Amino acid sequence: MTRPLELLSAHACFGGEQRFYRHPSVQTGLPMRVAVYLPPQALAGAPVPALVYLAGLTCTEETFPTKAAAQGLAAQLGLALIAPDTSPRGAGLPGEADAWDFGVGAGFYLDATQAPWAAHWRMESWLLAELLPLLAEWLPIDGQRLGLCGHSMGGHGALTLALRHPGRFQSLSALAPICAPTHCPWGEKAFTGYLGSERSTWAAHDASALMRQQAQPPYPAGILIDQGLDDRFLAEQLHPHLLQAACQAISQPLTLRQHAGYDHGYYFIQTFIADHLRHHAQQLAR
């Protein structure tokens, strides 16, 4: 059988391997890329739990592995790290290459319904129906023990995918997430482009709206969110207070930590990523 994952490179890292893969996606119709860190325990043959990390606008599958400094602790915890690319690439759509900064063009971790994006911008289906099952089949990863984390646009993706697919992920966290995209310029632009102008369809991809619809707390062991107070996007784009209120409304335990002096970038992520890895490792332990 032809191996469906093409290994592009592998690098020894803290006794494990940082790998970069490409595969031909049926869901997007384009080659898609993903980074996977396998800790020493996985290389020894034991299926390990995994944390899926969704990155933000302008990022790729290389951003988290090269900037977050997470592999050392992941090796100690026996935790694989999965970092997918943030968007389809190479479709040749007008303005595609220049759009990732502004919303439309960036993946936003949903399946687009509007032309010209609907044919290829199927990030939700790629991740859930294709990529994660593929990795669990071909790599020493326990597909039943998955945590989900993300930053910014990827934080939006982590929160919404976890709420849209109950039971698929056993732990959840985010760093500076877009918590209410129906109430911010990034979300409004992306949703109009991908889902159309009918705002009633947008709530299905808004974490704060989805949380309020839950019949019971979906993560009783708790959700962790970190937010920098010097983040220039906090007031206009992120709105963590709306998610906090939604969690309070259904008694969902939420630890929302707000940090003076920290901005939106990877120095902020480096500072707090260890707490997120431990949060997931604890909830994924058997």
PDB file of C-alpha atoms in Angstrom:
ATOM      1  CA  MET A   1       0.000   0.000   0.000  1.00  0.00           C
ATOM      2  CA  THR A   2       1.282   3.453  -0.866  1.00  0.00           C
ATOM      3  CA  ARG A   3       1.876   5.488   2.264  1.00  0.00           C
ATOM      4  CA  PRO A   4      -0.489   8.488   2.134  1.00  0.00           C
ATOM      5  CA  LEU A   5       1.839  10.698   4.181  1.00  0.00           C
ATOM      6  CA  GLU A   6       4.914  12.098   2.452  1.00  0.00           C
ATOM      7  CA  LEU A   7       7.678  12.793   4.968  1.00  0.00           C
ATOM      8  CA  LEU A   8       9.329  16.064   3.949  1.00  0.00           C
ATOM      9  CA  SER A   9      11.865  16.259   6.772  1.00  0.00           C
ATOM     10  CA  ALA A  10      12.618  14.871  10.240  1.00  0.00           C
ATOM     11  CA  HIS A  11      14.779  16.423  12.947  1.00  0.00           C
ATOM     12  CA  ALA A  12      16.008  14.881  16.199  1.00  0.00           C
ATOM     13  CA  CYS A  13      14.571  16.928  19.053  1.00  0.00           C
ATOM     14  CA  PHE A  14      14.679  16.193  22.820  1.00  0.00           C
ATOM     15  CA  GLY A  15      14.983  12.474  22.199  1.00  0.00           C
ATOM     16  CA  GLY A  16      12.025  12.497  19.815  1.00  0.00           C
ATOM     17  CA  GLU A  17      11.550  13.745  16.255  1.00  0.00           C
ATOM     18  CA  GLN A  18      10.075  16.886  14.795  1.00  0.00           C
ATOM     19  CA  ARG A  19       8.592  15.818  11.472  1.00  0.00           C
ATOM     20  CA  PHE A  20       6.980  17.685   8.597  1.00  0.00           C
ATOM     21  CA  TYR A  21       4.538  15.907   6.303  1.00  0.00           C
ATOM     22  CA  ARG A  22       2.526  16.583   3.166  1.00  0.00           C
ATOM     23  CA  HIS A  23      -0.433  14.609   1.842  1.00  0.00           C
ATOM     24  CA  PRO A  24      -2.912  14.895  -1.041  1.00  0.00           C
ATOM     25  CA  SER A  25      -6.174  15.937   0.600  1.00  0.00           C
ATOM     26  CA  VAL A  26      -9.450  14.637  -0.738  1.00  0.00           C
ATOM     27  CA  GLN A  27     -11.368  17.197   1.299  1.00  0.00           C
ATOM     28  CA  THR A  28      -9.575  20.289   0.012  1.00  0.00           C
ATOM     29  CA  GLY A  29      -8.441  18.924  -3.336  1.00  0.00           C
ATOM     30  CA  LEU A  30      -4.991  20.361  -2.665  1.00  0.00           C
ATOM     31  CA  PRO A  31      -1.733  19.187  -1.062  1.00  0.00           C
ATOM     32  CA  MET A  32      -1.884  19.919   2.668  1.00  0.00           C
ATOM     33  CA  ARG A  33       0.917  20.087   5.217  1.00  0.00           C
ATOM     34  CA  VAL A  34       1.220  19.244   8.883  1.00  0.00           C
ATOM     35  CA  ALA A  35       3.969  19.231  11.495  1.00  0.00           C
ATOM     36  CA  VAL A  36       4.092  16.385  14.026  1.00  0.00           C
ATOM     37  CA  TYR A  37       6.371  16.139  17.036  1.00  0.00           C
ATOM     38  CA  LEU A  38       6.725  12.547  18.235  1.00  0.00           C
ATOM     39  CA  PRO A  39       8.170  12.260  21.755  1.00  0.00           C
ATOM     40  CA  PRO A  40      10.635   9.494  22.685  1.00  0.00           C
ATOM     41  CA  GLN A  41       7.811   7.294  23.993  1.00  0.00           C
ATOM     42  CA  ALA A  42       6.185   7.285  20.549  1.00  0.00           C
ATOM     43  CA  LEU A  43       9.444   6.430  18.794  1.00  0.00           C
ATOM     44  CA  ALA A  44       9.727   3.484  21.175  1.00  0.00           C
ATOM     45  CA  GLY A  45       6.446   2.189  19.774  1.00  0.00           C
ATOM     46  CA  ALA A  46       3.865   3.219  22.358  1.00  0.00           C
ATOM     47  CA  PRO A  47       0.813   5.109  21.061  1.00  0.00           C
ATOM     48  CA  VAL A  48       0.799   8.444  22.858  1.00  0.00           C
ATOM     49  CA  PRO A  49      -1.853  11.108  23.431  1.00  0.00           C
ATOM     50  CA  ALA A  50      -1.603  14.162  21.204  1.00  0.00           C
ATOM     51  CA  LEU A  51      -2.238  17.882  21.453  1.00  0.00           C
ATOM     52  CA  VAL A  52      -3.549  19.442  18.255  1.00  0.00           C
ATOM     53  CA  TYR A  53      -2.423  23.064  17.993  1.00  0.00           C
ATOM     54  CA  LEU A  54      -4.203  25.388  15.546  1.00  0.00           C
ATOM     55  CA  ALA A  55      -2.200  28.465  14.588  1.00  0.00           C
ATOM     56  CA  GLY A  56      -3.437  31.907  13.629  1.00  0.00           C
ATOM     57  CA  LEU A  57      -3.563  34.339  10.741  1.00  0.00           C
ATOM     58  CA  THR A  58      -0.385  34.536   8.592  1.00  0.00           C
ATOM     59  CA  CYS A  59       0.995  31.312  10.152  1.00  0.00           C
ATOM     60  CA  THR A  60       1.854  27.919   8.655  1.00  0.00           C
ATOM     61  CA  GLU A  61       2.531  24.430   9.990  1.00  0.00           C
ATOM     62  CA  GLU A  62       6.092  25.563  10.731  1.00  0.00           C
ATOM     63  CA  THR A  63       5.219  28.443  13.063  1.00  0.00           C
ATOM     64  CA  PHE A  64       4.406  26.558  16.255  1.00  0.00           C
ATOM     65  CA  PRO A  65       7.274  24.016  16.036  1.00  0.00           C
ATOM     66  CA  THR A  66       9.872  26.721  15.425  1.00  0.00           C
ATOM     67  CA  LYS A  67       8.588  29.495  17.725  1.00  0.00           C
ATOM     68  CA  ALA A  68       6.702  28.008  20.672  1.00  0.00           C
ATOM     69  CA  ALA A  69       9.558  26.024  22.305  1.00  0.00           C
ATOM     70  CA  ALA A  70       7.126  23.269  23.302  1.00  0.00           C
ATOM     71  CA  GLN A  71       8.963  20.080  22.329  1.00  0.00           C
ATOM     72  CA  GLY A  72      11.125  19.745  25.435  1.00  0.00           C
ATOM     73  CA  LEU A  73       8.215  19.549  27.846  1.00  0.00           C
ATOM     74  CA  ALA A  74       6.182  17.467  25.375  1.00  0.00           C
ATOM     75  CA  ALA A  75       9.020  14.924  25.434  1.00  0.00           C
ATOM     76  CA  GLN A  76       8.887  14.763  29.234  1.00  0.00           C
ATOM     77  CA  LEU A  77       5.105  14.399  29.236  1.00  0.00           C
ATOM     78  CA  GLY A  78       4.997  11.830  26.439  1.00  0.00           C
ATOM     79  CA  LEU A  79       2.727  14.091  24.417  1.00  0.00           C
ATOM     80  CA  ALA A  80       2.718  14.297  20.615  1.00  0.00           C
ATOM     81  CA  LEU A  81       2.195  17.734  19.072  1.00  0.00           C
ATOM     82  CA  ILE A  82       0.202  18.100  15.852  1.00  0.00           C
ATOM     83  CA  ALA A  83       0.359  21.472  14.079  1.00  0.00           C
ATOM     84  CA  PRO A  84      -1.614  21.605  10.811  1.00  0.00           C
ATOM     85  CA  ASP A  85      -1.223  24.322   8.231  1.00  0.00           C
ATOM     86  CA  THR A  86      -3.746  27.104   8.712  1.00  0.00           C
ATOM     87  CA  SER A  87      -5.199  27.328   5.202  1.00  0.00           C
ATOM     88  CA  PRO A  88      -5.394  25.638   1.814  1.00  0.00           C
ATOM     89  CA  ARG A  89      -2.738  26.950  -0.547  1.00  0.00           C
ATOM     90  CA  GLY A  90      -2.244  26.964  -4.278  1.00  0.00           C
ATOM     91  CA  ALA A  91      -5.854  27.107  -5.460  1.00  0.00           C
ATOM     92  CA  GLY A  92      -5.025  30.113  -7.627  1.00  0.00           C
ATOM     93  CA  LEU A  93      -8.006  32.185  -6.510  1.00  0.00           C
ATOM     94  CA  PRO A  94      -7.845  35.954  -7.129  1.00  0.00           C
ATOM     95  CA  GLY A  95      -6.247  37.665  -4.163  1.00  0.00           C
ATOM     96  CA  GLU A  96      -5.676  34.389  -2.309  1.00  0.00           C
ATOM     97  CA  ALA A  97      -2.000  34.974  -1.573  1.00  0.00           C
ATOM     98  CA  ASP A  98      -2.619  38.469  -0.170  1.00  0.00           C
ATOM     99  CA  ALA A  99      -5.724  37.745   1.872  1.00  0.00           C
ATOM    100  CA  TRP A 100      -4.470  35.853   4.921  1.00  0.00           C
ATOM    101  CA  ASP A 101      -3.811  39.001   6.947  1.00  0.00           C
ATOM    102  CA  PHE A 102      -7.383  40.189   6.664  1.00  0.00           C
ATOM    103  CA  GLY A 103      -9.693  37.231   7.102  1.00  0.00           C
ATOM    104  CA  VAL A 104     -10.871  35.940   3.738  1.00  0.00           C
ATOM    105  CA  GLY A 105      -8.198  33.600   2.428  1.00  0.00           C
ATOM    106  CA  ALA A 106      -7.195  32.416   5.882  1.00  0.00           C
ATOM    107  CA  GLY A 107      -8.750  29.074   6.698  1.00  0.00           C
ATOM    108  CA  PHE A 108     -10.759  29.982   9.841  1.00  0.00           C
ATOM    109  CA  TYR A 109     -11.153  26.229  10.476  1.00  0.00           C
ATOM    110  CA  LEU A 110     -14.557  25.928   8.827  1.00  0.00           C
ATOM    111  CA  ASP A 111     -16.042  24.568   5.592  1.00  0.00           C
ATOM    112  CA  ALA A 112     -16.890  27.426   3.228  1.00  0.00           C
ATOM    113  CA  THR A 113     -20.253  27.361   1.487  1.00  0.00           C
ATOM    114  CA  GLN A 114     -19.772  30.307  -0.872  1.00  0.00           C
ATOM    115  CA  ALA A 115     -18.015  30.571  -4.235  1.00  0.00           C
ATOM    116  CA  PRO A 116     -15.157  30.665  -5.020  1.00  0.00           C
ATOM    117  CA  TRP A 117     -14.019  29.303  -1.635  1.00  0.00           C
ATOM    118  CA  ALA A 118     -16.339  26.310  -1.184  1.00  0.00           C
ATOM    119  CA  ALA A 119     -14.406  23.943  -3.458  1.00  0.00           C
ATOM    120  CA  HIS A 120     -11.168  24.004  -1.456  1.00  0.00           C
ATOM    121  CA  TRP A 121     -11.697  25.869   1.844  1.00  0.00           C
ATOM    122  CA  ARG A 122     -12.851  22.827   3.825  1.00  0.00           C
ATOM    123  CA  MET A 123     -10.622  23.075   6.880  1.00  0.00           C
ATOM    124  CA  GLU A 124     -13.099  21.563   9.349  1.00  0.00           C
ATOM    125  CA  SER A 125     -13.622  18.457   7.210  1.00  0.00           C
ATOM    126  CA  TRP A 126      -9.915  18.189   6.423  1.00  0.00           C
ATOM    127  CA  LEU A 127      -8.954  18.235  10.083  1.00  0.00           C
ATOM    128  CA  LEU A 128     -11.714  16.098  11.561  1.00  0.00           C
ATOM    129  CA  ALA A 129     -12.590  13.661   8.783  1.00  0.00           C
ATOM    130  CA  GLU A 130      -9.222  13.262   7.097  1.00  0.00           C
ATOM    131  CA  LEU A 131      -6.057  14.468   8.807  1.00  0.00           C
ATOM    132  CA  LEU A 132      -6.532  13.254  12.381  1.00  0.00           C
ATOM    133  CA  PRO A 133      -7.730   9.766  11.376  1.00  0.00           C
ATOM    134  CA  LEU A 134      -4.809   9.556   8.931  1.00  0.00           C
ATOM    135  CA  LEU A 135      -2.249  10.438  11.593  1.00  0.00           C
ATOM    136  CA  ALA A 136      -3.752   8.003  14.098  1.00  0.00           C
ATOM    137  CA  GLU A 137      -3.615   5.220  11.501  1.00  0.00           C
ATOM    138  CA  TRP A 138      -0.051   5.765  10.332  1.00  0.00           C
ATOM    139  CA  LEU A 139       1.744   7.185  13.377  1.00  0.00           C
ATOM    140  CA  PRO A 140       2.057   6.023  17.018  1.00  0.00           C
ATOM    141  CA  ILE A 141      -0.690   8.426  18.140  1.00  0.00           C
ATOM    142  CA  ASP A 142      -3.705   7.419  20.237  1.00  0.00           C
ATOM    143  CA  GLY A 143      -6.634   8.886  18.309  1.00  0.00           C
ATOM    144  CA  GLN A 144      -8.902   8.478  21.336  1.00  0.00           C
ATOM    145  CA  ARG A 145      -6.776  10.816  23.471  1.00  0.00           C
ATOM    146  CA  LEU A 146      -6.675  14.150  21.687  1.00  0.00           C
ATOM    147  CA  GLY A 147      -6.495  17.633  23.146  1.00  0.00           C
ATOM    148  CA  LEU A 148      -7.178  20.819  21.199  1.00  0.00           C
ATOM    149  CA  CYS A 149      -5.455  24.183  21.597  1.00  0.00           C
ATOM    150  CA  GLY A 150      -5.067  27.225  19.380  1.00  0.00           C
ATOM    151  CA  HIS A 151      -3.913  30.817  19.128  1.00  0.00           C
ATOM    152  CA  SER A 152      -5.903  33.773  17.781  1.00  0.00           C
ATOM    153  CA  MET A 153      -7.756  32.513  14.675  1.00  0.00           C
ATOM    154  CA  GLY A 154      -6.591  29.054  15.764  1.00  0.00           C
ATOM    155  CA  GLY A 155      -8.033  29.699  19.206  1.00  0.00           C
ATOM    156  CA  HIS A 156     -11.351  30.358  17.487  1.00  0.00           C
ATOM    157  CA  GLY A 157     -10.865  27.074  15.639  1.00  0.00           C
ATOM    158  CA  ALA A 158     -10.032  25.142  18.793  1.00  0.00           C
ATOM    159  CA  LEU A 159     -13.033  26.432  20.717  1.00  0.00           C
ATOM    160  CA  THR A 160     -15.546  26.017  17.908  1.00  0.00           C
ATOM    161  CA  LEU A 161     -14.395  22.601  16.700  1.00  0.00           C
ATOM    162  CA  ALA A 162     -14.370  21.262  20.246  1.00  0.00           C
ATOM    163  CA  LEU A 163     -17.934  22.498  20.791  1.00  0.00           C
ATOM    164  CA  ARG A 164     -19.188  21.415  17.358  1.00  0.00           C
ATOM    165  CA  HIS A 165     -17.866  17.858  17.775  1.00  0.00           C
ATOM    166  CA  PRO A 166     -18.741  16.685  21.291  1.00  0.00           C
ATOM    167  CA  GLY A 167     -16.529  13.911  22.599  1.00  0.00           C
ATOM    168  CA  ARG A 168     -13.957  14.187  19.825  1.00  0.00           C
ATOM    169  CA  PHE A 169     -11.457  16.023  22.024  1.00  0.00           C
ATOM    170  CA  GLN A 170     -10.855  15.270  25.671  1.00  0.00           C
ATOM    171  CA  SER A 171      -9.240  18.577  26.647  1.00  0.00           C
ATOM    172  CA  LEU A 172      -9.398  22.188  25.468  1.00  0.00           C
ATOM    173  CA  SER A 173      -7.415  25.396  25.821  1.00  0.00           C
ATOM    174  CA  ALA A 174      -6.592  28.552  23.872  1.00  0.00           C
ATOM    175  CA  LEU A 175      -4.207  31.490  23.803  1.00  0.00           C
ATOM    176  CA  ALA A 176      -5.615  34.917  22.858  1.00  0.00           C
ATOM    177  CA  PRO A 177      -8.502  33.335  20.930  1.00  0.00           C
ATOM    178  CA  ILE A 178     -11.102  35.087  18.796  1.00  0.00           C
ATOM    179  CA  CYS A 179     -13.965  34.279  21.166  1.00  0.00           C
ATOM    180  CA  ALA A 180     -16.920  35.877  19.388  1.00  0.00           C
ATOM    181  CA  PRO A 181     -16.171  36.241  15.657  1.00  0.00           C
ATOM    182  CA  THR A 182     -19.707  37.388  14.853  1.00  0.00           C
ATOM    183  CA  HIS A 183     -18.861  40.531  16.855  1.00  0.00           C
ATOM    184  CA  CYS A 184     -15.461  41.434  15.388  1.00  0.00           C
ATOM    185  CA  PRO A 185     -14.161  42.726  12.042  1.00  0.00           C
ATOM    186  CA  TRP A 186     -11.993  39.655  11.347  1.00  0.00           C
ATOM    187  CA  GLY A 187     -14.909  37.312  11.845  1.00  0.00           C
ATOM    188  CA  GLU A 188     -17.425  39.440   9.978  1.00  0.00           C
ATOM    189  CA  LYS A 189     -15.193  39.641   6.921  1.00  0.00           C
ATOM    190  CA  ALA A 190     -14.305  35.944   6.926  1.00  0.00           C
ATOM    191  CA  PHE A 191     -17.857  34.754   7.592  1.00  0.00           C
ATOM    192  CA  THR A 192     -19.305  36.980   4.875  1.00  0.00           C
ATOM    193  CA  GLY A 193     -16.803  35.599   2.390  1.00  0.00           C
ATOM    194  CA  TYR A 194     -17.065  31.950   3.395  1.00  0.00           C
ATOM    195  CA  LEU A 195     -20.655  31.579   4.663  1.00  0.00           C
ATOM    196  CA  GLY A 196     -22.512  34.430   2.963  1.00  0.00           C
ATOM    197  CA  SER A 197     -24.206  37.558   4.226  1.00  0.00           C
ATOM    198  CA  GLU A 198     -26.980  35.790   6.166  1.00  0.00           C
ATOM    199  CA  ARG A 199     -25.771  36.332   9.720  1.00  0.00           C
ATOM    200  CA  SER A 200     -28.042  33.639  11.159  1.00  0.00           C
ATOM    201  CA  THR A 201     -25.661  31.010   9.748  1.00  0.00           C
ATOM    202  CA  TRP A 202     -22.641  32.495  11.482  1.00  0.00           C
ATOM    203  CA  ALA A 203     -23.523  31.506  15.055  1.00  0.00           C
ATOM    204  CA  ALA A 204     -22.672  27.867  14.295  1.00  0.00           C
ATOM    205  CA  HIS A 205     -19.013  28.984  14.156  1.00  0.00           C
ATOM    206  CA  ASP A 206     -18.993  31.421  17.084  1.00  0.00           C
ATOM    207  CA  ALA A 207     -17.571  29.946  20.295  1.00  0.00           C
ATOM    208  CA  SER A 208     -19.528  32.204  22.626  1.00  0.00           C
ATOM    209  CA  ALA A 209     -22.822  31.426  20.866  1.00  0.00           C
ATOM    210  CA  LEU A 210     -22.038  27.712  20.747  1.00  0.00           C
ATOM    211  CA  MET A 211     -21.191  27.636  24.447  1.00  0.00           C
ATOM    212  CA  ARG A 212     -24.536  29.179  25.393  1.00  0.00           C
ATOM    213  CA  GLN A 213     -26.303  26.435  23.423  1.00  0.00           C
ATOM    214  CA  GLN A 214     -24.728  23.597  25.428  1.00  0.00           C
ATOM    215  CA  ALA A 215     -27.169  21.626  27.561  1.00  0.00           C
ATOM    216  CA  GLN A 216     -24.440  20.892  30.107  1.00  0.00           C
ATOM    217  CA  PRO A 217     -20.783  21.822  30.612  1.00  0.00           C
ATOM    218  CA  PRO A 218     -18.900  20.101  27.759  1.00  0.00           C
ATOM    219  CA  TYR A 219     -15.536  20.171  29.567  1.00  0.00           C
ATOM    220  CA  PRO A 220     -16.267  19.620  33.259  1.00  0.00           C
ATOM    221  CA  ALA A 221     -12.558  19.294  34.036  1.00  0.00           C
ATOM    222  CA  GLY A 222     -12.112  22.881  32.853  1.00  0.00           C
ATOM    223  CA  ILE A 223     -10.981  25.005  29.913  1.00  0.00           C
ATOM    224  CA  LEU A 224      -7.816  27.117  30.114  1.00  0.00           C
ATOM    225  CA  ILE A 225      -7.429  30.446  28.293  1.00  0.00           C
ATOM    226  CA  ASP A 226      -4.526  32.879  28.535  1.00  0.00           C
ATOM    227  CA  GLN A 227      -4.794  36.465  27.277  1.00  0.00           C
ATOM    228  CA  GLY A 228      -2.234  39.272  27.217  1.00  0.00           C
ATOM    229  CA  LEU A 229      -3.527  42.650  28.342  1.00  0.00           C
ATOM    230  CA  ASP A 230      -1.130  44.504  26.014  1.00  0.00           C
ATOM    231  CA  ASP A 231      -2.561  42.609  23.032  1.00  0.00           C
ATOM    232  CA  ARG A 232      -3.440  45.254  20.423  1.00  0.00           C
ATOM    233  CA  PHE A 233      -6.289  43.074  19.147  1.00  0.00           C
ATOM    234  CA  LEU A 234      -7.936  42.497  22.527  1.00  0.00           C
ATOM    235  CA  ALA A 235     -10.585  45.224  22.544  1.00  0.00           C
ATOM    236  CA  GLU A 236     -11.723  45.066  18.918  1.00  0.00           C
ATOM    237  CA  GLN A 237     -11.183  41.452  17.843  1.00  0.00           C
ATOM    238  CA  LEU A 238     -10.928  38.940  20.700  1.00  0.00           C
ATOM    239  CA  HIS A 239     -13.705  39.575  23.299  1.00  0.00           C
ATOM    240  CA  PRO A 240     -12.830  36.925  25.918  1.00  0.00           C
ATOM    241  CA  HIS A 241     -15.405  38.483  28.253  1.00  0.00           C
ATOM    242  CA  LEU A 242     -18.194  37.212  25.975  1.00  0.00           C
ATOM    243  CA  LEU A 243     -16.939  33.633  26.207  1.00  0.00           C
ATOM    244  CA  GLN A 244     -16.489  34.020  29.949  1.00  0.00           C
ATOM    245  CA  ALA A 245     -20.116  35.103  30.288  1.00  0.00           C
ATOM    246  CA  ALA A 246     -21.275  32.185  28.127  1.00  0.00           C
ATOM    247  CA  CYS A 247     -19.332  29.725  30.292  1.00  0.00           C
ATOM    248  CA  GLN A 248     -20.799  31.214  33.443  1.00  0.00           C
ATOM    249  CA  ALA A 249     -24.308  30.867  31.978  1.00  0.00           C
ATOM    250  CA  ILE A 250     -23.989  27.064  31.700  1.00  0.00           C
ATOM    251  CA  SER A 251     -21.591  26.533  34.654  1.00  0.00           C
ATOM    252  CA  GLN A 252     -18.704  25.524  32.390  1.00  0.00           C
ATOM    253  CA  PRO A 253     -15.469  25.750  34.437  1.00  0.00           C
ATOM    254  CA  LEU A 254     -13.161  28.276  32.750  1.00  0.00           C
ATOM    255  CA  THR A 255      -9.789  29.553  33.886  1.00  0.00           C
ATOM    256  CA  LEU A 256      -9.298  32.871  32.070  1.00  0.00           C
ATOM    257  CA  ARG A 257      -5.879  34.277  32.968  1.00  0.00           C
ATOM    258  CA  GLN A 258      -5.110  37.856  31.919  1.00  0.00           C
ATOM    259  CA  HIS A 259      -1.505  38.991  31.926  1.00  0.00           C
ATOM    260  CA  ALA A 260      -0.271  42.570  32.089  1.00  0.00           C
ATOM    261  CA  GLY A 261       2.543  43.426  29.670  1.00  0.00           C
ATOM    262  CA  TYR A 262       2.001  40.553  27.224  1.00  0.00           C
ATOM    263  CA  ASP A 263       1.055  41.054  23.584  1.00  0.00           C
ATOM    264  CA  HIS A 264      -0.349  38.790  20.857  1.00  0.00           C
ATOM    265  CA  GLY A 265       2.859  37.157  19.652  1.00  0.00           C
ATOM    266  CA  TYR A 266       4.964  34.081  20.274  1.00  0.00           C
ATOM    267  CA  TYR A 267       6.923  35.493  23.205  1.00  0.00           C
ATOM    268  CA  PHE A 268       3.558  35.436  24.983  1.00  0.00           C
ATOM    269  CA  ILE A 269       2.950  31.884  23.765  1.00  0.00           C
ATOM    270  CA  GLN A 270       6.418  30.726  24.836  1.00  0.00           C
ATOM    271  CA  THR A 271       5.754  32.091  28.323  1.00  0.00           C
ATOM    272  CA  PHE A 272       2.538  30.171  28.934  1.00  0.00           C
ATOM    273  CA  ILE A 273       2.630  27.151  26.602  1.00  0.00           C
ATOM    274  CA  ALA A 274       4.033  24.896  29.337  1.00  0.00           C
ATOM    275  CA  ASP A 275       0.903  25.425  31.420  1.00  0.00           C
ATOM    276  CA  HIS A 276      -1.206  24.422  28.433  1.00  0.00           C
ATOM    277  CA  LEU A 277       0.791  21.254  27.791  1.00  0.00           C
ATOM    278  CA  ARG A 278       0.412  20.247  31.441  1.00  0.00           C
ATOM    279  CA  HIS A 279      -3.297  21.075  31.341  1.00  0.00           C
ATOM    280  CA  HIS A 280      -3.778  18.713  28.407  1.00  0.00           C
ATOM    281  CA  ALA A 281      -1.447  15.988  29.648  1.00  0.00           C
ATOM    282  CA  GLN A 282      -3.335  15.811  32.935  1.00  0.00           C
ATOM    283  CA  GLN A 283      -6.748  15.518  31.252  1.00  0.00           C
ATOM    284  CA  LEU A 284      -5.501  13.036  28.633  1.00  0.00           C
ATOM    285  CA  ALA A 285      -3.836  10.744  31.171  1.00  0.00           C
ATOM    286  CA  ARG A 286      -5.273   7.265  31.672  1.00  0.00           C
TER     287      ARG A 286
END
